[in-house]
Every structure is written in structure tokens, then in C-alpha cells.
Amino acid sequence: MKKKILFFIIVLILLSCKSTLKSSYQSNCFLYGKPEYVLKINENGNFHFRSFLDDTINGNWTLSKDTLILGSDYFIEASSFDIEKDSIVKNTKYTEFNEQEKYLIKRKKLFLITKKGISKECYLK
């Protein structure tokens, strides 16, 4: 009997640790009365990412353990941007990873992953 109870508890713990995604997230940071970003995730592997300026980026998402990876040609690595040569293009987002933005999934929140670690200032909830 004790083994069955222990097994049941272990299964519950493992199931509760699984990363789950909601269909919609918005930033906890607001600019001009609007969330900085809104993310909509579709079950078919597509996403829709909108900024407070109504710039939109569409792409595909994948899940790797506790990390959500958003992929789009419109995510441009910030270090490749040259302010003297390049102009800011509508419907793009400058990121730390070329054509990707990565988020750590933790307690139904998405925390941006940077090359220096996890950003906890503004997150998606």
C-alpha cells in the first residue's frame, strides 16, 4: 500500500513539473497604456507577436524542455544592426539570437533568455 501511495505522489510531482503553455501572454511592462508585447501561441506551431506600436511578427515556435523558442526571419540579432547603415524596419524585433527569441517557462510566466542569463524585469504572463 505504501508503495502505491509513493508511486502516486511521484507521478503527481512529475506531471506538475511539466512545462505547459497558455495560448496568450502579455508583458507585465506597459508603454503608453499598452502591454509592451502580446504573444499568441497557436497549437499548430505558429505564433503571433505584437508590440505596443502594433508591429507584428509571425513565425513558428518549438518547445525544448522548459524553454519556448520563437523562430522568425523578423527577429534580427541586435549586434548585427549598424545604426549608421541600417534603418529600423517596421515589424522587426532586435534580439540577442539571430532569427530566434528564447523564453524560460516558469510558473506560467515567460522570462526572456539573453546571452547573459535570464531577464526578470519584464516578462510575459
mmCIF file of N, CA and C in Angstrom:
data_model
loop_
_atom_site.group_PDB
_atom_site.id
_atom_site.type_symbol
_atom_site.label_atom_id
_atom_site.label_comp_id
_atom_site.label_asym_id
_atom_site.label_seq_id
_atom_site.Cartn_x
_atom_site.Cartn_y
_atom_site.Cartn_z
ATOM 1 N N MET A 1 0.821 -1.197 0.000
ATOM 2 C CA MET A 1 0.000 0.000 0.000
ATOM 3 C C MET A 1 0.868 1.264 0.000
ATOM 4 N N LYS A 2 1.924 1.252 0.818
ATOM 5 C CA LYS A 2 2.811 2.419 0.880
ATOM 6 C C LYS A 2 3.495 2.667 -0.457
ATOM 7 N N LYS A 3 3.838 1.571 -1.166
ATOM 8 C CA LYS A 3 4.486 1.723 -2.462
ATOM 9 C C LYS A 3 3.550 2.373 -3.469
ATOM 10 N N LYS A 4 2.276 2.025 -3.428
ATOM 11 C CA LYS A 4 1.304 2.610 -4.348
ATOM 12 C C LYS A 4 1.127 4.096 -4.073
ATOM 13 N N ILE A 5 1.071 4.470 -2.818
ATOM 14 C CA ILE A 5 0.914 5.879 -2.461
ATOM 15 C C ILE A 5 2.158 6.666 -2.879
ATOM 16 N N LEU A 6 3.319 6.118 -2.618
ATOM 17 C CA LEU A 6 4.566 6.772 -3.003
ATOM 18 C C LEU A 6 4.642 6.934 -4.522
ATOM 19 N N PHE A 7 4.281 5.892 -5.271
ATOM 20 C CA PHE A 7 4.276 5.947 -6.725
ATOM 21 C C PHE A 7 3.312 7.031 -7.214
ATOM 22 N N PHE A 8 2.138 7.095 -6.631
ATOM 23 C CA PHE A 8 1.131 8.090 -7.000
ATOM 24 C C PHE A 8 1.649 9.509 -6.747
ATOM 25 N N ILE A 9 2.301 9.730 -5.631
ATOM 26 C CA ILE A 9 2.862 11.045 -5.301
ATOM 27 C C ILE A 9 3.951 11.431 -6.293
ATOM 28 N N ILE A 10 4.821 10.497 -6.644
ATOM 29 C CA ILE A 10 5.897 10.767 -7.599
ATOM 30 C C ILE A 10 5.319 11.123 -8.965
ATOM 31 N N VAL A 11 4.301 10.395 -9.401
ATOM 32 C CA VAL A 11 3.664 10.691 -10.689
ATOM 33 C C VAL A 11 3.053 12.084 -10.670
ATOM 34 N N LEU A 12 2.387 12.458 -9.600
ATOM 35 C CA LEU A 12 1.800 13.793 -9.492
ATOM 36 C C LEU A 12 2.865 14.884 -9.542
ATOM 37 N N ILE A 13 3.955 14.669 -8.867
ATOM 38 C CA ILE A 13 5.049 15.646 -8.873
ATOM 39 C C ILE A 13 5.618 15.798 -10.277
ATOM 40 N N LEU A 14 5.864 14.704 -10.963
ATOM 41 C CA LEU A 14 6.413 14.758 -12.313
ATOM 42 C C LEU A 14 5.456 15.447 -13.284
ATOM 43 N N LEU A 15 4.179 15.186 -13.162
ATOM 44 C CA LEU A 15 3.201 15.827 -14.036
ATOM 45 C C LEU A 15 3.101 17.319 -13.769
ATOM 46 N N SER A 16 3.243 17.727 -12.526
ATOM 47 C CA SER A 16 3.129 19.152 -12.199
ATOM 48 C C SER A 16 4.367 19.930 -12.631
ATOM 49 N N CYS A 17 5.486 19.263 -12.872
ATOM 50 C CA CYS A 17 6.711 19.938 -13.295
ATOM 51 C C CYS A 17 6.776 20.138 -14.802
ATOM 52 N N LYS A 18 5.874 19.506 -15.547
ATOM 53 C CA LYS A 18 5.891 19.617 -16.996
ATOM 54 C C LYS A 18 5.575 21.045 -17.423
ATOM 55 N N SER A 19 6.347 21.559 -18.382
ATOM 56 C CA SER A 19 6.114 22.904 -18.894
ATOM 57 C C SER A 19 4.829 22.910 -19.714
ATOM 58 N N THR A 20 3.920 23.803 -19.386
ATOM 59 C CA THR A 20 2.694 23.943 -20.148
ATOM 60 C C THR A 20 2.599 25.368 -20.648
ATOM 61 N N LEU A 21 2.025 25.510 -21.827
ATOM 62 C CA LEU A 21 1.893 26.819 -22.436
ATOM 63 C C LEU A 21 0.436 27.255 -22.443
ATOM 64 N N LYS A 22 0.231 28.536 -22.249
ATOM 65 C CA LYS A 22 -1.085 29.121 -22.433
ATOM 66 C C LYS A 22 -1.168 29.574 -23.891
ATOM 67 N N SER A 23 -2.338 29.924 -24.335
ATOM 68 C CA SER A 23 -2.474 30.371 -25.723
ATOM 69 C C SER A 23 -2.158 31.852 -25.886
ATOM 70 N N SER A 24 -2.141 32.614 -24.785
ATOM 71 C CA SER A 24 -1.907 34.047 -24.886
ATOM 72 C C SER A 24 -1.117 34.549 -23.677
ATOM 73 N N TYR A 25 -0.178 35.440 -23.941
ATOM 74 C CA TYR A 25 0.641 36.068 -22.900
ATOM 75 C C TYR A 25 0.720 37.563 -23.188
ATOM 76 N N GLN A 26 0.896 38.349 -22.143
ATOM 77 C CA GLN A 26 1.183 39.765 -22.345
ATOM 78 C C GLN A 26 2.240 40.208 -21.346
ATOM 79 N N SER A 27 2.989 41.224 -21.736
ATOM 80 C CA SER A 27 4.078 41.737 -20.915
ATOM 81 C C SER A 27 3.540 42.366 -19.638
ATOM 82 N N ASN A 28 4.299 42.243 -18.573
ATOM 83 C CA ASN A 28 3.941 42.933 -17.329
ATOM 84 C C ASN A 28 4.431 44.381 -17.355
ATOM 85 N N CYS A 29 5.171 44.768 -18.397
ATOM 86 C CA CYS A 29 5.626 46.148 -18.573
ATOM 87 C C CYS A 29 4.712 46.838 -19.583
ATOM 88 N N PHE A 30 4.301 48.055 -19.250
ATOM 89 C CA PHE A 30 3.379 48.794 -20.107
ATOM 90 C C PHE A 30 4.045 50.058 -20.621
ATOM 91 N N LEU A 31 3.770 50.393 -21.893
ATOM 92 C CA LEU A 31 4.234 51.627 -22.511
ATOM 93 C C LEU A 31 3.017 52.307 -23.134
ATOM 94 N N TYR A 32 2.812 53.569 -22.773
ATOM 95 C CA TYR A 32 1.680 54.337 -23.289
ATOM 96 C C TYR A 32 0.356 53.625 -23.037
ATOM 97 N N GLY A 33 0.231 52.985 -21.891
ATOM 98 C CA GLY A 33 -1.017 52.335 -21.502
ATOM 99 C C GLY A 33 -1.272 50.988 -22.133
ATOM 100 N N LYS A 34 -0.309 50.462 -22.888
ATOM 101 C CA LYS A 34 -0.481 49.160 -23.537
ATOM 102 C C LYS A 34 0.636 48.227 -23.090
ATOM 103 N N PRO A 35 0.360 46.911 -23.064
ATOM 104 C CA PRO A 35 1.446 45.975 -22.765
ATOM 105 C C PRO A 35 2.549 46.121 -23.815
ATOM 106 N N GLU A 36 3.803 46.058 -23.365
ATOM 107 C CA GLU A 36 4.926 46.195 -24.299
ATOM 108 C C GLU A 36 4.831 45.161 -25.420
ATOM 109 N N TYR A 37 4.486 43.909 -25.079
ATOM 110 C CA TYR A 37 4.330 42.846 -26.063
ATOM 111 C C TYR A 37 3.161 41.961 -25.711
ATOM 112 N N VAL A 38 2.518 41.410 -26.741
ATOM 113 C CA VAL A 38 1.474 40.402 -26.591
ATOM 114 C C VAL A 38 1.864 39.236 -27.487
ATOM 115 N N LEU A 39 1.836 38.031 -26.927
ATOM 116 C CA LEU A 39 2.202 36.823 -27.666
ATOM 117 C C LEU A 39 1.016 35.886 -27.704
ATOM 118 N N LYS A 40 0.651 35.447 -28.892
ATOM 119 C CA LYS A 40 -0.407 34.448 -29.063
ATOM 120 C C LYS A 40 0.235 33.208 -29.662
ATOM 121 N N ILE A 41 -0.002 32.071 -29.011
ATOM 122 C CA ILE A 41 0.586 30.801 -29.438
ATOM 123 C C ILE A 41 -0.532 29.899 -29.953
ATOM 124 N N ASN A 42 -0.364 29.413 -31.164
ATOM 125 C CA ASN A 42 -1.348 28.500 -31.762
ATOM 126 C C ASN A 42 -0.878 27.065 -31.610
ATOM 127 N N GLU A 43 -1.829 26.156 -31.505
ATOM 128 C CA GLU A 43 -1.493 24.738 -31.343
ATOM 129 C C GLU A 43 -0.786 24.156 -32.564
ATOM 130 N N ASN A 44 -0.937 24.804 -33.724
ATOM 131 C CA ASN A 44 -0.324 24.283 -34.948
ATOM 132 C C ASN A 44 1.160 24.628 -35.085
ATOM 133 N N GLY A 45 1.742 25.251 -34.047
ATOM 134 C CA GLY A 45 3.166 25.571 -34.067
ATOM 135 C C GLY A 45 3.475 26.976 -34.547
ATOM 136 N N ASN A 46 2.455 27.781 -34.818
ATOM 137 C CA ASN A 46 2.657 29.171 -35.240
ATOM 138 C C ASN A 46 2.443 30.109 -34.064
ATOM 139 N N PHE A 47 3.037 31.304 -34.154
ATOM 140 C CA PHE A 47 2.804 32.326 -33.130
ATOM 141 C C PHE A 47 2.581 33.678 -33.792
ATOM 142 N N HIS A 48 2.019 34.585 -33.026
ATOM 143 C CA HIS A 48 1.765 35.971 -33.444
ATOM 144 C C HIS A 48 2.273 36.852 -32.305
ATOM 145 N N PHE A 49 3.254 37.706 -32.572
ATOM 146 C CA PHE A 49 3.921 38.535 -31.566
ATOM 147 C C PHE A 49 3.666 39.992 -31.931
ATOM 148 N N ARG A 50 3.032 40.765 -31.044
ATOM 149 C CA ARG A 50 2.678 42.152 -31.347
ATOM 150 C C ARG A 50 3.257 43.080 -30.296
ATOM 151 N N SER A 51 3.803 44.216 -30.759
ATOM 152 C CA SER A 51 4.372 45.204 -29.839
ATOM 153 C C SER A 51 3.331 46.279 -29.537
ATOM 154 N N PHE A 52 3.658 47.149 -28.584
ATOM 155 C CA PHE A 52 2.761 48.241 -28.225
ATOM 156 C C PHE A 52 2.585 49.222 -29.390
ATOM 157 N N LEU A 53 3.484 49.192 -30.366
ATOM 158 C CA LEU A 53 3.379 50.030 -31.567
ATOM 159 C C LEU A 53 2.581 49.342 -32.672
ATOM 160 N N ASP A 54 2.013 48.182 -32.353
ATOM 161 C CA ASP A 54 1.250 47.347 -33.280
ATOM 162 C C ASP A 54 2.099 46.735 -34.386
ATOM 163 N N ASP A 55 3.429 46.703 -34.202
ATOM 164 C CA ASP A 55 4.277 45.910 -35.090
ATOM 165 C C ASP A 55 3.951 44.447 -34.816
ATOM 166 N N THR A 56 3.875 43.645 -35.859
ATOM 167 C CA THR A 56 3.559 42.234 -35.668
ATOM 168 C C THR A 56 4.617 41.362 -36.319
ATOM 169 N N ILE A 57 4.904 40.256 -35.648
ATOM 170 C CA ILE A 57 5.838 39.264 -36.166
ATOM 171 C C ILE A 57 5.137 37.915 -36.068
ATOM 172 N N ASN A 58 5.167 37.180 -37.154
ATOM 173 C CA ASN A 58 4.626 35.825 -37.180
ATOM 174 C C ASN A 58 5.770 34.854 -37.398
ATOM 175 N N GLY A 59 5.620 33.659 -36.871
ATOM 176 C CA GLY A 59 6.659 32.655 -37.046
ATOM 177 C C GLY A 59 6.230 31.330 -36.472
ATOM 178 N N ASN A 60 7.196 30.479 -36.197
ATOM 179 C CA ASN A 60 6.957 29.149 -35.648
ATOM 180 C C ASN A 60 7.585 29.039 -34.272
ATOM 181 N N TRP A 61 6.974 28.242 -33.416
ATOM 182 C CA TRP A 61 7.513 28.024 -32.081
ATOM 183 C C TRP A 61 7.792 26.547 -31.872
ATOM 184 N N THR A 62 8.775 26.293 -31.008
ATOM 185 C CA THR A 62 9.073 24.934 -30.567
ATOM 186 C C THR A 62 9.293 24.965 -29.059
ATOM 187 N N LEU A 63 9.157 23.828 -28.458
ATOM 188 C CA LEU A 63 9.333 23.694 -27.018
ATOM 189 C C LEU A 63 10.467 22.713 -26.776
ATOM 190 N N SER A 64 11.443 23.124 -25.976
ATOM 191 C CA SER A 64 12.560 22.264 -25.613
ATOM 192 C C SER A 64 12.682 22.263 -24.098
ATOM 193 N N LYS A 65 12.161 21.220 -23.482
ATOM 194 C CA LYS A 65 12.102 21.107 -22.021
ATOM 195 C C LYS A 65 11.357 22.300 -21.441
ATOM 196 N N ASP A 66 12.042 23.207 -20.735
ATOM 197 C CA ASP A 66 11.373 24.358 -20.125
ATOM 198 C C ASP A 66 11.645 25.651 -20.886
ATOM 199 N N THR A 67 11.984 25.527 -22.179
ATOM 200 C CA THR A 67 12.312 26.701 -22.987
ATOM 201 C C THR A 67 11.404 26.775 -24.212
ATOM 202 N N LEU A 68 10.778 27.935 -24.376
ATOM 203 C CA LEU A 68 9.982 28.217 -25.563
ATOM 204 C C LEU A 68 10.883 28.961 -26.542
ATOM 205 N N ILE A 69 10.987 28.458 -27.763
ATOM 206 C CA ILE A 69 11.823 29.082 -28.786
ATOM 207 C C ILE A 69 10.916 29.593 -29.892
ATOM 208 N N LEU A 70 10.951 30.897 -30.107
ATOM 209 C CA LEU A 70 10.194 31.528 -31.178
ATOM 210 C C LEU A 70 11.144 31.756 -32.344
ATOM 211 N N GLY A 71 10.758 31.312 -33.515
ATOM 212 C CA GLY A 71 11.611 31.468 -34.684
ATOM 213 C C GLY A 71 10.930 32.299 -35.759
ATOM 214 N N SER A 72 11.638 33.302 -36.267
ATOM 215 C CA SER A 72 11.113 34.144 -37.333
ATOM 216 C C SER A 72 12.266 34.888 -38.012
ATOM 217 N N ASP A 73 12.126 35.103 -39.311
ATOM 218 C CA ASP A 73 13.117 35.896 -40.045
ATOM 219 C C ASP A 73 13.124 37.338 -39.570
ATOM 220 N N TYR A 74 12.064 37.755 -38.865
ATOM 221 C CA TYR A 74 11.934 39.141 -38.425
ATOM 222 C C TYR A 74 12.544 39.402 -37.047
ATOM 223 N N PHE A 75 13.103 38.374 -36.425
ATOM 224 C CA PHE A 75 13.927 38.570 -35.234
ATOM 225 C C PHE A 75 15.348 38.770 -35.735
ATOM 226 N N ILE A 76 15.879 39.957 -35.539
ATOM 227 C CA ILE A 76 17.199 40.303 -36.069
ATOM 228 C C ILE A 76 18.169 40.489 -34.905
ATOM 229 N N GLU A 77 19.307 39.830 -34.991
ATOM 230 C CA GLU A 77 20.299 39.930 -33.922
ATOM 231 C C GLU A 77 20.767 41.383 -33.792
ATOM 232 N N ALA A 78 20.631 41.926 -32.590
ATOM 233 C CA ALA A 78 20.935 43.339 -32.349
ATOM 234 C C ALA A 78 22.388 43.673 -32.649
ATOM 235 N N SER A 79 23.296 42.745 -32.402
ATOM 236 C CA SER A 79 24.714 43.043 -32.637
ATOM 237 C C SER A 79 25.028 43.188 -34.124
ATOM 238 N N SER A 80 24.141 42.691 -34.999
ATOM 239 C CA SER A 80 24.371 42.837 -36.431
ATOM 240 C C SER A 80 23.788 44.140 -36.975
ATOM 241 N N PHE A 81 23.082 44.900 -36.125
ATOM 242 C CA PHE A 81 22.471 46.164 -36.536
ATOM 243 C C PHE A 81 23.495 47.285 -36.452
ATOM 244 N N ASP A 82 23.658 48.018 -37.543
ATOM 245 C CA ASP A 82 24.570 49.156 -37.599
ATOM 246 C C ASP A 82 23.732 50.420 -37.732
ATOM 247 N N ILE A 83 23.710 51.245 -36.692
ATOM 248 C CA ILE A 83 22.857 52.428 -36.652
ATOM 249 C C ILE A 83 23.164 53.415 -37.780
ATOM 250 N N GLU A 84 24.399 53.409 -38.272
ATOM 251 C CA GLU A 84 24.767 54.328 -39.353
ATOM 252 C C GLU A 84 24.350 53.810 -40.731
ATOM 253 N N LYS A 85 24.290 52.492 -40.898
ATOM 254 C CA LYS A 85 23.971 51.907 -42.204
ATOM 255 C C LYS A 85 22.539 51.407 -42.306
ATOM 256 N N ASP A 86 22.032 50.858 -41.229
ATOM 257 C CA ASP A 86 20.724 50.207 -41.266
ATOM 258 C C ASP A 86 19.639 51.141 -40.742
ATOM 259 N N SER A 87 18.467 51.012 -41.315
ATOM 260 C CA SER A 87 17.328 51.760 -40.797
ATOM 261 C C SER A 87 16.447 50.793 -40.009
ATOM 262 N N ILE A 88 15.715 51.330 -39.063
ATOM 263 C CA ILE A 88 14.816 50.494 -38.265
ATOM 264 C C ILE A 88 13.623 50.134 -39.147
ATOM 265 N N VAL A 89 13.361 48.868 -39.240
ATOM 266 C CA VAL A 89 12.316 48.370 -40.120
ATOM 267 C C VAL A 89 11.091 48.003 -39.288
ATOM 268 N N LYS A 90 9.920 48.384 -39.791
ATOM 269 C CA LYS A 90 8.674 48.029 -39.116
ATOM 270 C C LYS A 90 8.504 46.511 -39.127
ATOM 271 N N ASN A 91 7.860 46.005 -38.116
ATOM 272 C CA ASN A 91 7.579 44.575 -37.965
ATOM 273 C C ASN A 91 8.849 43.739 -37.811
ATOM 274 N N THR A 92 9.831 44.301 -37.112
ATOM 275 C CA THR A 92 11.016 43.535 -36.749
ATOM 276 C C THR A 92 11.268 43.734 -35.259
ATOM 277 N N LYS A 93 12.004 42.825 -34.671
ATOM 278 C CA LYS A 93 12.399 42.943 -33.270
ATOM 279 C C LYS A 93 13.867 42.575 -33.195
ATOM 280 N N TYR A 94 14.636 43.424 -32.556
ATOM 281 C CA TYR A 94 16.060 43.171 -32.409
ATOM 282 C C TYR A 94 16.275 42.310 -31.173
ATOM 283 N N THR A 95 16.928 41.180 -31.360
ATOM 284 C CA THR A 95 17.087 40.179 -30.315
ATOM 285 C C THR A 95 18.563 39.852 -30.123
ATOM 286 N N GLU A 96 18.835 39.003 -29.160
ATOM 287 C CA GLU A 96 20.220 38.577 -28.920
ATOM 288 C C GLU A 96 20.599 37.361 -29.753
ATOM 289 N N PHE A 97 19.602 36.686 -30.304
ATOM 290 C CA PHE A 97 19.858 35.497 -31.119
ATOM 291 C C PHE A 97 19.240 35.723 -32.491
ATOM 292 N N ASN A 98 20.003 35.525 -33.542
ATOM 293 C CA ASN A 98 19.512 35.778 -34.888
ATOM 294 C C ASN A 98 18.350 34.844 -35.224
ATOM 295 N N GLU A 99 17.250 35.425 -35.644
ATOM 296 C CA GLU A 99 16.039 34.731 -36.063
ATOM 297 C C GLU A 99 15.391 33.921 -34.948
ATOM 298 N N GLN A 100 15.737 34.204 -33.690
ATOM 299 C CA GLN A 100 15.134 33.484 -32.559
ATOM 300 C C GLN A 100 14.967 34.396 -31.355
ATOM 301 N N GLU A 101 13.971 34.071 -30.582
ATOM 302 C CA GLU A 101 13.821 34.656 -29.257
ATOM 303 C C GLU A 101 13.498 33.479 -28.347
ATOM 304 N N LYS A 102 14.157 33.419 -27.191
ATOM 305 C CA LYS A 102 14.012 32.269 -26.299
ATOM 306 C C LYS A 102 13.459 32.721 -24.957
ATOM 307 N N TYR A 103 12.559 31.910 -24.397
ATOM 308 C CA TYR A 103 11.936 32.220 -23.120
ATOM 309 C C TYR A 103 11.974 31.004 -22.200
ATOM 310 N N LEU A 104 12.320 31.242 -20.952
ATOM 311 C CA LEU A 104 12.249 30.224 -19.917
ATOM 312 C C LEU A 104 10.817 30.204 -19.396
ATOM 313 N N ILE A 105 10.224 29.017 -19.339
ATOM 314 C CA ILE A 105 8.863 28.867 -18.826
ATOM 315 C C ILE A 105 8.972 28.538 -17.343
ATOM 316 N N LYS A 106 8.386 29.426 -16.530
ATOM 317 C CA LYS A 106 8.458 29.217 -15.092
ATOM 318 C C LYS A 106 7.172 29.747 -14.454
ATOM 319 N N ARG A 107 6.426 28.847 -13.823
ATOM 320 C CA ARG A 107 5.166 29.200 -13.146
ATOM 321 C C ARG A 107 4.230 30.006 -14.042
ATOM 322 N N LYS A 108 3.966 29.505 -15.232
ATOM 323 C CA LYS A 108 3.055 30.119 -16.200
ATOM 324 C C LYS A 108 3.505 31.502 -16.664
ATOM 325 N N LYS A 109 4.776 31.813 -16.497
ATOM 326 C CA LYS A 109 5.345 33.066 -16.972
ATOM 327 C C LYS A 109 6.475 32.737 -17.943
ATOM 328 N N LEU A 110 6.742 33.656 -18.861
ATOM 329 C CA LEU A 110 7.834 33.505 -19.816
ATOM 330 C C LEU A 110 8.879 34.574 -19.545
ATOM 331 N N PHE A 111 10.098 34.147 -19.228
ATOM 332 C CA PHE A 111 11.206 35.047 -18.944
ATOM 333 C C PHE A 111 12.184 35.010 -20.113
ATOM 334 N N LEU A 112 12.521 36.170 -20.651
ATOM 335 C CA LEU A 112 13.419 36.268 -21.795
ATOM 336 C C LEU A 112 14.801 35.735 -21.438
ATOM 337 N N ILE A 113 15.321 34.872 -22.302
ATOM 338 C CA ILE A 113 16.677 34.347 -22.140
ATOM 339 C C ILE A 113 17.613 35.208 -22.990
ATOM 340 N N THR A 114 18.647 35.741 -22.348
ATOM 341 C CA THR A 114 19.651 36.543 -23.052
ATOM 342 C C THR A 114 20.986 35.813 -22.991
ATOM 343 N N LYS A 115 21.965 36.362 -23.660
ATOM 344 C CA LYS A 115 23.300 35.752 -23.613
ATOM 345 C C LYS A 115 23.930 35.879 -22.232
ATOM 346 N N LYS A 116 23.427 36.807 -21.424
ATOM 347 C CA LYS A 116 23.938 36.993 -20.062
ATOM 348 C C LYS A 116 23.130 36.238 -19.018
ATOM 349 N N GLY A 117 22.024 35.636 -19.418
ATOM 350 C CA GLY A 117 21.201 34.910 -18.463
ATOM 351 C C GLY A 117 19.717 35.178 -18.675
ATOM 352 N N ILE A 118 18.961 35.142 -17.584
ATOM 353 C CA ILE A 118 17.513 35.311 -17.637
ATOM 354 C C ILE A 118 17.160 36.738 -17.235
ATOM 355 N N SER A 119 16.345 37.389 -18.051
ATOM 356 C CA SER A 119 15.864 38.730 -17.740
ATOM 357 C C SER A 119 14.594 38.613 -16.901
ATOM 358 N N LYS A 120 14.583 39.220 -15.723
ATOM 359 C CA LYS A 120 13.428 39.105 -14.843
ATOM 360 C C LYS A 120 12.672 40.431 -14.694
ATOM 361 N N GLU A 121 13.139 41.491 -15.376
ATOM 362 C CA GLU A 121 12.488 42.798 -15.245
ATOM 363 C C GLU A 121 11.120 42.785 -15.904
ATOM 364 N N CYS A 122 11.068 42.525 -17.181
ATOM 365 C CA CYS A 122 9.815 42.441 -17.905
ATOM 366 C C CYS A 122 9.653 41.011 -18.385
ATOM 367 N N TYR A 123 8.517 40.439 -18.104
ATOM 368 C CA TYR A 123 8.255 39.065 -18.523
ATOM 369 C C TYR A 123 6.851 38.999 -19.093
ATOM 370 N N LEU A 124 6.549 37.881 -19.730
ATOM 371 C CA LEU A 124 5.214 37.667 -20.283
ATOM 372 C C LEU A 124 4.431 36.781 -19.313
ATOM 373 N N LYS A 125 3.194 37.179 -19.042
ATOM 374 C CA LYS A 125 2.362 36.385 -18.129
ATOM 375 C C LYS A 125 0.990 36.165 -18.709
#
